[in-house]
């Protein structure tokens, strides 16, 4: 009985996701669904990515948060188009919410739309939003056991950003074995691209931004 | 329609929670439901708490994880009783799962049972497990905007551990304003006890362990 209910909800979501998928395809827009724990640095990654690609790529953002428009304000400060969705308690964005947000975004001018999902390593990965690819973020402060303990997101993502690598230079303060994470993630997902970055210092952003640019060009 | 389905599931959960609540009351056991994002340091807090209170308090643990028994192994190494629940994808523990775990725990010998919920700052706070109190954990690496952005857990918890405060001594590497967090949390919850701790260095554990001991004695 529970399984049936689950299926019905997923399939209503899937209809909106399909509609969003068509919307992106018709406009040749690349859409990424960015997912992580709270506080991994998704918004900081976005503001730096937008700034570094300003002259090469028109990026818009859909911000998903339970409460507040703090993240949308930070994106707005870069000059990029942004729409905030407040889920008012819900633990993930739905495709219907994204569909509503798309009406408010000046999508005709955009080449890339990045959806920043609600901070949650579990639920968002189960709900398609119509994106071309999921992008996972994991901060080194969260510990290197996370891919093994929360495998679904890492198995489904096309890219993984390992963020806050500047903290690793602080020595023993952070225990995080990047090679262990890469090997655990590759066991779940052979084709995933992994980027070591610091949204604070900018380390690793060249490679990530080049990859994003290439993905957008493939779509166009 | 969706609301009705939600209510039915909550009320089945509530029946098990009530049963667990009686179980703890009859045995004069204090039960805490520990909730946080993935990687805030719940398991490290538990192992240090068990070790520091070894001679004063008999603590058992129920470990909730989507996959793996990594956390249970870490608890087992302290010598404490532990039962692992794998939710196989589910984003929070249910009261029925806790009820099943209690049958496997040598509860007659215990004064405190701490349930480590699935790492998720959102969903676990909506499901009562029969606990006496929710205990939130927030690591300074997650950022000081989290209570405002994810208010439910902070509004419902009896205690908050702000963990990894050793990282603050690293200066500008971590931007985290403890006073801002305290003021945001107190706006949601006037009576919550807040502890600044480092599970790595042991800083702040005296006060937290004394508080936990006091709570257990009130129950007995």
CSV table of C-alpha atoms in Angstrom, one decimal:
chain,number,residue,atom,x,y,z
A,1,UNK,CA,0.0,0.0,0.0
A,2,UNK,CA,2.8,2.4,0.9
A,3,UNK,CA,4.6,1.5,-2.3
A,4,UNK,CA,1.6,2.4,-4.4
A,5,UNK,CA,1.2,5.8,-2.7
A,6,UNK,CA,4.9,6.4,-3.3
A,7,UNK,CA,4.6,5.5,-7.0
A,8,UNK,CA,1.6,7.9,-7.5
A,9,UNK,CA,3.4,10.9,-6.1
A,10,UNK,CA,6.6,10.1,-8.1
A,11,UNK,CA,4.6,9.8,-11.3
A,12,UNK,CA,2.9,13.2,-10.8
A,13,UNK,CA,6.3,14.6,-10.2
A,14,UNK,CA,7.6,12.8,-13.3
A,15,UNK,CA,5.0,14.5,-15.5
A,16,UNK,CA,6.2,18.0,-14.4
A,17,UNK,CA,9.8,16.8,-14.8
A,18,UNK,CA,9.1,15.7,-18.4
A,19,UNK,CA,7.6,19.1,-19.1
A,20,UNK,CA,10.7,20.9,-17.6
A,21,UNK,CA,12.9,18.6,-19.7
A,22,UNK,CA,11.2,19.7,-22.9
A,23,UNK,CA,11.4,23.3,-21.8
A,24,UNK,CA,15.2,23.1,-21.4
A,25,UNK,CA,15.6,21.1,-24.6
A,26,UNK,CA,13.6,23.5,-26.7
A,27,UNK,CA,15.7,26.4,-25.4
A,28,UNK,CA,19.0,24.5,-25.6
A,29,UNK,CA,19.6,25.2,-21.9
A,30,UNK,CA,21.8,23.0,-19.8
A,31,UNK,CA,20.1,22.4,-16.4
A,32,UNK,CA,22.0,21.1,-13.4
A,33,UNK,CA,20.3,19.9,-10.2
A,34,UNK,CA,22.9,20.7,-7.4
A,35,UNK,CA,22.4,18.5,-4.3
A,36,UNK,CA,24.3,18.2,-1.0
A,37,UNK,CA,24.1,18.3,2.8
A,38,UNK,CA,23.3,21.7,4.4
A,39,UNK,CA,26.5,23.8,4.6
A,40,UNK,CA,28.6,22.0,2.0
A,41,UNK,CA,29.0,25.4,0.1
A,42,UNK,CA,26.5,25.1,-2.8
A,43,UNK,CA,25.8,28.9,-2.8
A,44,UNK,CA,29.4,29.8,-2.5
A,45,UNK,CA,30.3,27.5,-5.4
A,46,UNK,CA,27.5,29.1,-7.5
A,47,UNK,CA,28.5,32.7,-6.8
A,48,UNK,CA,32.2,32.0,-7.7
A,49,UNK,CA,31.1,29.9,-10.8
A,50,UNK,CA,28.9,32.7,-12.1
A,51,UNK,CA,31.6,35.3,-11.5
A,52,UNK,CA,34.4,33.2,-13.2
A,53,UNK,CA,32.2,32.4,-16.2
A,54,UNK,CA,30.6,35.9,-16.5
A,55,UNK,CA,32.0,36.6,-20.0
A,56,UNK,CA,31.6,33.1,-21.4
A,57,UNK,CA,28.2,31.8,-20.1
A,58,UNK,CA,24.8,33.2,-19.1
A,59,UNK,CA,23.8,31.4,-15.9
A,60,UNK,CA,20.5,31.7,-14.1
A,61,UNK,CA,19.7,30.1,-10.7
A,62,UNK,CA,16.7,28.6,-9.0
A,63,UNK,CA,17.2,28.6,-5.2
A,64,UNK,CA,15.4,26.0,-3.1
A,65,UNK,CA,15.3,26.6,0.7
A,66,UNK,CA,12.9,25.7,3.4
A,67,UNK,CA,12.9,29.2,4.7
A,68,UNK,CA,14.6,32.6,4.0
A,69,UNK,CA,15.9,34.2,0.8
A,70,UNK,CA,19.4,34.5,2.1
A,71,UNK,CA,20.9,32.4,-0.8
A,72,UNK,CA,18.9,34.2,-3.5
A,73,UNK,CA,20.3,37.5,-2.2
A,74,UNK,CA,23.8,36.2,-2.5
A,75,UNK,CA,23.2,35.1,-6.1
A,76,UNK,CA,21.5,38.4,-6.9
A,77,UNK,CA,24.6,40.3,-5.8
A,78,UNK,CA,26.5,38.6,-8.7
A,79,UNK,CA,24.1,40.2,-11.2
A,80,UNK,CA,22.7,36.8,-12.2
A,81,UNK,CA,19.0,36.1,-12.7
A,82,UNK,CA,17.6,34.1,-9.7
A,83,UNK,CA,14.2,32.9,-8.4
A,84,UNK,CA,13.8,31.7,-4.8
A,85,UNK,CA,11.5,28.8,-3.9
A,86,UNK,CA,10.6,28.4,-0.2
A,87,UNK,CA,9.4,24.9,0.5
A,88,UNK,CA,8.0,25.8,3.9
A,89,UNK,CA,9.2,22.6,5.5
A,90,UNK,CA,9.5,20.2,2.6
A,91,UNK,CA,12.8,18.4,2.4
A,92,UNK,CA,13.3,18.6,-1.4
A,93,UNK,CA,12.2,20.6,-4.5
A,94,UNK,CA,9.5,19.2,-6.7
A,95,UNK,CA,9.4,19.4,-10.5
A,96,UNK,CA,6.1,21.4,-10.2
A,97,UNK,CA,7.9,24.0,-8.0
A,98,UNK,CA,10.7,24.3,-10.6
A,99,UNK,CA,8.1,24.6,-13.4
A,100,UNK,CA,6.6,27.6,-11.5
A,101,UNK,CA,10.0,29.1,-11.0
A,102,UNK,CA,10.8,28.8,-14.7
A,103,UNK,CA,7.9,31.2,-15.6
A,104,UNK,CA,9.6,33.9,-13.5
A,105,UNK,CA,13.1,33.4,-14.9
A,106,UNK,CA,14.2,35.2,-18.1
A,107,UNK,CA,15.1,31.9,-19.6
A,108,UNK,CA,15.3,33.1,-23.2
A,109,UNK,CA,18.6,34.9,-22.3
A,110,UNK,CA,20.1,31.9,-20.5
A,111,UNK,CA,22.4,29.1,-21.5
A,112,UNK,CA,22.6,27.4,-18.1
A,113,UNK,CA,20.1,27.1,-15.3
A,114,UNK,CA,21.5,25.7,-12.0
A,115,UNK,CA,18.9,24.5,-9.4
A,116,UNK,CA,20.2,24.6,-5.9
A,117,UNK,CA,18.1,22.1,-4.1
A,118,UNK,CA,17.2,22.1,-0.4
A,119,UNK,CA,20.3,21.1,1.7
A,120,UNK,CA,19.7,17.4,2.2
A,121,UNK,CA,21.9,14.5,1.1
A,122,UNK,CA,19.0,12.0,0.9
A,123,UNK,CA,15.6,13.1,-0.4
A,124,UNK,CA,16.4,15.4,-3.3
A,125,UNK,CA,18.2,12.7,-5.2
A,126,UNK,CA,14.9,10.7,-5.4
A,127,UNK,CA,12.9,13.5,-7.3
A,128,UNK,CA,13.7,14.3,-10.9
A,129,UNK,CA,13.3,17.9,-11.7
A,130,UNK,CA,13.8,17.6,-15.5
A,131,UNK,CA,17.5,18.4,-15.2
A,132,UNK,CA,20.2,17.2,-17.6
A,133,UNK,CA,22.4,16.2,-14.8
A,134,UNK,CA,22.6,16.0,-11.0
A,135,UNK,CA,25.7,17.6,-9.5
A,136,UNK,CA,26.7,16.5,-6.0
A,137,UNK,CA,28.7,18.6,-3.5
A,138,UNK,CA,30.6,17.1,-0.5
A,139,UNK,CA,32.7,19.3,1.8
A,140,UNK,CA,35.8,17.8,3.3
A,141,UNK,CA,34.4,18.9,6.8
A,142,UNK,CA,31.7,16.3,6.4
A,143,UNK,CA,34.0,13.3,6.5
A,144,UNK,CA,35.2,10.8,3.9
A,145,UNK,CA,32.6,8.1,4.9
A,146,UNK,CA,29.7,9.9,3.3
A,147,UNK,CA,29.6,8.3,-0.2
A,148,UNK,CA,29.4,4.8,1.4
A,149,UNK,CA,26.8,5.9,3.9
A,150,UNK,CA,24.6,7.9,1.5
A,151,UNK,CA,25.2,6.2,-1.8
A,152,UNK,CA,22.1,7.2,-3.9
A,153,UNK,CA,23.2,10.8,-4.8
A,154,UNK,CA,26.8,9.8,-5.7
A,155,UNK,CA,25.5,6.9,-7.8
A,156,UNK,CA,23.2,9.2,-9.8
A,157,UNK,CA,25.4,12.3,-10.3
A,158,UNK,CA,27.3,13.3,-13.4
A,159,UNK,CA,29.7,15.5,-11.4
A,160,UNK,CA,30.9,15.7,-7.8
A,161,UNK,CA,32.6,18.8,-6.3
A,162,UNK,CA,34.7,18.0,-3.3
A,163,UNK,CA,34.6,21.5,-1.6
A,164,UNK,CA,36.5,23.3,1.1
A,165,UNK,CA,39.8,21.6,0.2
A,166,UNK,CA,41.6,24.7,1.6
A,167,UNK,CA,40.8,23.2,5.0
A,168,UNK,CA,43.0,20.2,4.2
A,169,UNK,CA,46.1,22.3,4.3
A,170,UNK,CA,45.4,22.9,8.0
A,171,UNK,CA,46.8,19.5,8.7
A,172,UNK,CA,45.4,17.2,11.3
A,173,UNK,CA,42.4,19.5,12.0
A,174,UNK,CA,40.4,17.7,9.3
A,175,UNK,CA,40.6,14.0,8.7
A,176,UNK,CA,39.5,13.4,5.1
A,177,UNK,CA,41.1,11.0,2.6
A,178,UNK,CA,40.3,12.3,-0.9
A,179,UNK,CA,41.6,9.1,-2.5
A,180,UNK,CA,39.3,7.0,-0.4
A,181,UNK,CA,36.3,9.1,-1.4
A,182,UNK,CA,37.2,8.9,-5.1
A,183,UNK,CA,37.5,5.1,-4.9
A,184,UNK,CA,34.2,4.8,-3.0
A,185,UNK,CA,32.4,7.1,-5.4
A,186,UNK,CA,33.9,5.3,-8.5
A,187,UNK,CA,32.7,2.0,-7.1
A,188,UNK,CA,29.1,3.5,-7.2
A,189,UNK,CA,29.6,5.4,-10.4
A,190,UNK,CA,32.3,4.7,-13.0
A,191,UNK,CA,31.7,7.8,-15.2
A,192,UNK,CA,31.3,10.6,-12.6
A,193,UNK,CA,33.6,13.6,-13.0
A,194,UNK,CA,35.2,14.6,-9.7
A,195,UNK,CA,36.5,18.1,-9.0
A,196,UNK,CA,38.5,19.2,-5.9
A,197,UNK,CA,37.7,22.8,-5.3
A,198,UNK,CA,37.6,25.6,-2.7
A,199,UNK,CA,34.9,28.1,-3.3
A,200,UNK,CA,36.8,30.3,-0.8
A,201,UNK,CA,40.2,30.4,-2.5
A,202,UNK,CA,39.1,29.5,-6.0
A,203,UNK,CA,41.4,26.5,-6.2
A,204,UNK,CA,40.2,23.9,-8.7
A,205,UNK,CA,37.7,26.3,-10.3
A,206,UNK,CA,39.4,26.5,-13.7
A,207,UNK,CA,38.8,22.8,-14.4
A,208,UNK,CA,35.2,22.8,-13.0
A,209,UNK,CA,34.3,26.0,-15.0
A,210,UNK,CA,35.8,24.5,-18.2
A,211,UNK,CA,33.8,21.3,-17.8
A,212,UNK,CA,30.6,23.3,-17.2
A,213,UNK,CA,31.3,25.4,-20.2
A,214,UNK,CA,31.8,22.3,-22.3
A,215,UNK,CA,28.6,20.7,-21.1
A,216,UNK,CA,26.7,23.9,-22.0
A,217,UNK,CA,28.2,24.0,-25.5
A,218,UNK,CA,27.2,20.3,-26.0
A,219,UNK,CA,23.6,21.3,-25.2
A,220,UNK,CA,23.5,24.3,-27.5
B,1,UNK,CA,-5.5,14.3,-0.3
B,2,UNK,CA,-1.8,14.5,0.2
B,3,UNK,CA,-2.4,16.0,3.7
B,4,UNK,CA,-4.6,13.0,4.6
B,5,UNK,CA,-2.0,10.5,3.6
B,6,UNK,CA,0.6,12.4,5.6
B,7,UNK,CA,-1.6,12.3,8.7
B,8,UNK,CA,-2.2,8.6,8.5
B,9,UNK,CA,1.5,7.8,8.3
B,10,UNK,CA,2.3,10.1,11.2
B,11,UNK,CA,-0.4,8.6,13.3
B,12,UNK,CA,0.8,5.0,12.7
B,13,UNK,CA,4.3,6.3,13.7
B,14,UNK,CA,2.8,8.0,16.7
B,15,UNK,CA,1.4,4.7,18.0
B,16,UNK,CA,4.8,3.1,18.0
B,17,UNK,CA,6.3,6.3,19.5
B,18,UNK,CA,3.8,6.1,22.4
B,19,UNK,CA,4.7,2.5,22.9
B,20,UNK,CA,8.5,3.4,23.0
B,21,UNK,CA,7.7,6.3,25.4
B,22,UNK,CA,6.1,3.8,27.8
B,23,UNK,CA,9.0,1.5,27.4
B,24,UNK,CA,11.5,4.2,28.5
B,25,UNK,CA,9.2,5.5,31.3
B,26,UNK,CA,8.7,2.0,32.9
B,27,UNK,CA,12.5,1.4,32.9
B,28,UNK,CA,13.3,5.0,34.0
B,29,UNK,CA,15.6,5.4,30.9
B,30,UNK,CA,16.4,8.8,29.4
B,31,UNK,CA,16.1,8.6,25.6
B,32,UNK,CA,17.6,11.3,23.4
B,33,UNK,CA,17.0,11.5,19.6
B,34,UNK,CA,20.1,13.1,18.1
B,35,UNK,CA,19.6,14.8,14.8
B,36,UNK,CA,21.9,16.8,12.5
B,37,UNK,CA,23.2,17.1,8.9
B,38,UNK,CA,25.5,14.3,7.7
B,39,UNK,CA,29.0,14.8,9.0
B,40,UNK,CA,28.3,17.2,11.9
B,41,UNK,CA,30.0,14.7,14.2
B,42,UNK,CA,27.2,12.8,15.9
B,43,UNK,CA,29.1,9.6,16.2
B,44,UNK,CA,32.3,11.3,17.4
B,45,UNK,CA,30.2,13.1,20.1
B,46,UNK,CA,28.7,9.8,21.2
B,47,UNK,CA,32.0,7.9,21.5
B,48,UNK,CA,33.5,10.7,23.6
B,49,UNK,CA,30.4,11.1,25.7
B,50,UNK,CA,30.3,7.4,26.4
B,51,UNK,CA,34.0,7.3,27.4
B,52,UNK,CA,33.8,10.4,29.6
B,53,UNK,CA,30.7,9.1,31.4
B,54,UNK,CA,31.8,5.5,31.6
B,55,UNK,CA,32.0,5.4,35.4
B,56,UNK,CA,28.8,7.5,36.0
B,57,UNK,CA,26.2,6.4,33.4
B,58,UNK,CA,25.3,3.3,31.5
B,59,UNK,CA,24.6,4.5,27.9
B,60,UNK,CA,23.3,2.4,25.0
B,61,UNK,CA,23.0,3.5,21.4
B,62,UNK,CA,20.7,2.9,18.5
B,63,UNK,CA,22.4,3.8,15.2
B,64,UNK,CA,20.3,4.9,12.2
B,65,UNK,CA,22.0,4.9,8.8
B,66,UNK,CA,20.9,4.4,5.3
B,67,UNK,CA,23.7,2.0,4.6
B,68,UNK,CA,26.7,0.5,6.4
B,69,UNK,CA,27.4,-0.3,10.0
B,70,UNK,CA,30.4,2.0,10.2
B,71,UNK,CA,28.9,4.0,13.1
B,72,UNK,CA,27.9,1.0,15.1
B,73,UNK,CA,31.4,-0.3,14.8
B,74,UNK,CA,32.7,2.9,16.3
B,75,UNK,CA,30.3,2.8,19.2
B,76,UNK,CA,31.1,-0.9,19.8
B,77,UNK,CA,34.7,-0.1,20.2
B,78,UNK,CA,33.8,1.9,23.3
B,79,UNK,CA,32.3,-1.2,24.9
B,80,UNK,CA,28.8,0.3,24.9
B,81,UNK,CA,25.7,-1.7,23.8
B,82,UNK,CA,24.7,-0.7,20.2
B,83,UNK,CA,22.1,-1.8,17.7
B,84,UNK,CA,22.4,-0.7,14.0
B,85,UNK,CA,19.3,0.1,11.9
B,86,UNK,CA,19.8,0.4,8.1
B,87,UNK,CA,16.9,2.3,6.6
B,88,UNK,CA,17.9,1.2,3.0
B,89,UNK,CA,17.2,4.6,1.5
B,90,UNK,CA,14.7,6.1,3.9
B,91,UNK,CA,15.6,9.6,5.1
B,92,UNK,CA,14.7,9.2,8.8
B,93,UNK,CA,14.2,6.6,11.5
B,94,UNK,CA,10.6,5.5,12.3
B,95,UNK,CA,9.3,4.7,15.8
B,96,UNK,CA,8.6,1.1,14.6
B,97,UNK,CA,12.3,0.7,13.7
B,98,UNK,CA,13.3,1.9,17.1
B,99,UNK,CA,10.8,-0.4,18.7
B,100,UNK,CA,12.4,-3.3,16.9
B,101,UNK,CA,15.9,-2.2,17.9
B,102,UNK,CA,14.9,-2.0,21.6
B,103,UNK,CA,14.2,-5.7,21.6
B,104,UNK,CA,17.8,-6.3,20.7
B,105,UNK,CA,19.3,-3.9,23.2
B,106,UNK,CA,20.0,-5.0,26.8
B,107,UNK,CA,17.9,-2.1,28.1
B,108,UNK,CA,17.5,-3.5,31.6
B,109,UNK,CA,21.1,-2.5,32.3
B,110,UNK,CA,20.8,1.0,30.7
B,111,UNK,CA,20.1,4.5,32.1
B,112,UNK,CA,20.4,6.4,28.9
B,113,UNK,CA,19.6,5.4,25.3
B,114,UNK,CA,20.8,7.8,22.6
B,115,UNK,CA,19.3,7.3,19.1
B,116,UNK,CA,21.6,8.6,16.4
B,117,UNK,CA,19.2,9.4,13.6
B,118,UNK,CA,20.0,9.4,9.8
B,119,UNK,CA,22.1,12.4,8.9
B,120,UNK,CA,19.5,14.9,7.7
B,121,UNK,CA,18.6,18.3,9.1
B,122,UNK,CA,15.0,18.2,7.8
B,123,UNK,CA,13.0,15.0,7.9
B,124,UNK,CA,14.0,13.3,11.2
B,125,UNK,CA,12.6,16.2,13.2
B,126,UNK,CA,9.1,15.5,11.9
B,127,UNK,CA,9.0,11.9,13.3
B,128,UNK,CA,8.6,11.3,17.0
B,129,UNK,CA,10.4,8.1,18.2
B,130,UNK,CA,9.2,8.2,21.7
B,131,UNK,CA,12.3,10.1,23.0
B,132,UNK,CA,12.4,12.4,26.0
B,133,UNK,CA,14.2,15.0,24.1
B,134,UNK,CA,15.6,15.9,20.7
B,135,UNK,CA,19.2,16.9,20.7
B,136,UNK,CA,20.5,18.9,17.7
B,137,UNK,CA,24.1,19.0,16.5
B,138,UNK,CA,25.5,21.7,14.2
B,139,UNK,CA,29.1,21.9,13.1
B,140,UNK,CA,30.8,25.2,12.7
B,141,UNK,CA,31.8,24.1,9.2
B,142,UNK,CA,28.2,24.1,8.1
B,143,UNK,CA,27.8,27.9,8.4
B,144,UNK,CA,26.0,30.1,10.9
B,145,UNK,CA,22.9,30.6,8.7
B,146,UNK,CA,21.5,27.1,9.3
B,147,UNK,CA,19.1,27.7,12.2
B,148,UNK,CA,17.3,30.4,10.2
B,149,UNK,CA,17.2,28.3,7.1
B,150,UNK,CA,16.3,25.0,8.7
B,151,UNK,CA,14.3,26.1,11.8
B,152,UNK,CA,12.2,23.1,12.7
B,153,UNK,CA,14.9,21.0,14.4
B,154,UNK,CA,16.2,23.9,16.4
B,155,UNK,CA,12.7,24.9,17.5
B,156,UNK,CA,12.0,21.4,18.8
B,157,UNK,CA,15.3,20.5,20.5
B,158,UNK,CA,16.0,20.5,24.2
B,159,UNK,CA,19.8,20.8,23.6
B,160,UNK,CA,22.1,22.0,20.8
B,161,UNK,CA,25.7,21.0,20.5
B,162,UNK,CA,27.7,23.4,18.4
B,163,UNK,CA,30.5,21.0,17.3
B,164,UNK,CA,34.0,21.3,15.8
B,165,UNK,CA,34.7,24.6,17.7
B,166,UNK,CA,38.4,23.6,17.5
B,167,UNK,CA,38.2,24.8,13.8
B,168,UNK,CA,37.4,28.3,14.9
B,169,UNK,CA,40.9,28.8,16.3
B,170,UNK,CA,42.1,28.4,12.7
B,171,UNK,CA,41.1,32.0,12.1
B,172,UNK,CA,39.6,33.2,8.9
B,173,UNK,CA,39.4,29.6,7.4
B,174,UNK,CA,35.9,29.2,9.0
B,175,UNK,CA,33.4,32.0,9.0
B,176,UNK,CA,31.0,31.1,11.8
B,177,UNK,CA,29.5,33.6,14.3
B,178,UNK,CA,28.5,31.6,17.4
B,179,UNK,CA,26.7,34.6,18.9
B,180,UNK,CA,24.6,35.0,15.8
B,181,UNK,CA,23.7,31.3,15.9
B,182,UNK,CA,22.7,31.5,19.6
B,183,UNK,CA,20.5,34.6,19.0
B,184,UNK,CA,18.8,32.9,16.0
B,185,UNK,CA,18.3,29.7,17.9
B,186,UNK,CA,16.9,31.5,21.0
B,187,UNK,CA,14.5,33.4,18.8
B,188,UNK,CA,13.1,29.9,17.8
B,189,UNK,CA,13.4,28.3,21.2
B,190,UNK,CA,13.8,30.2,24.5
B,191,UNK,CA,14.6,27.2,26.7
B,192,UNK,CA,17.1,25.3,24.6
B,193,UNK,CA,20.5,24.5,26.2
B,194,UNK,CA,23.5,25.3,24.0
B,195,UNK,CA,26.9,23.6,24.3
B,196,UNK,CA,30.0,24.7,22.4
B,197,UNK,CA,32.0,21.5,22.0
B,198,UNK,CA,34.8,19.8,20.1
B,199,UNK,CA,34.5,16.0,19.9
B,200,UNK,CA,38.0,16.0,18.7
B,201,UNK,CA,39.7,17.9,21.5
B,202,UNK,CA,37.2,17.4,24.2
B,203,UNK,CA,36.6,21.1,24.8
B,204,UNK,CA,33.2,21.8,26.3
B,205,UNK,CA,32.5,18.2,27.2
B,206,UNK,CA,32.5,18.7,31.0
B,207,UNK,CA,29.4,20.9,30.8
B,208,UNK,CA,27.6,18.7,28.3
B,209,UNK,CA,28.3,15.5,30.2
B,210,UNK,CA,27.2,17.1,33.5
B,211,UNK,CA,23.9,18.2,31.8
B,212,UNK,CA,23.3,14.8,30.4
B,213,UNK,CA,24.0,13.2,33.8
B,214,UNK,CA,21.6,15.5,35.4
B,215,UNK,CA,18.9,14.8,32.8
B,216,UNK,CA,19.4,11.0,33.4
B,217,UNK,CA,19.1,11.4,37.2
B,218,UNK,CA,15.8,13.4,36.8
B,219,UNK,CA,14.4,10.4,34.8
B,220,UNK,CA,15.5,7.8,37.4
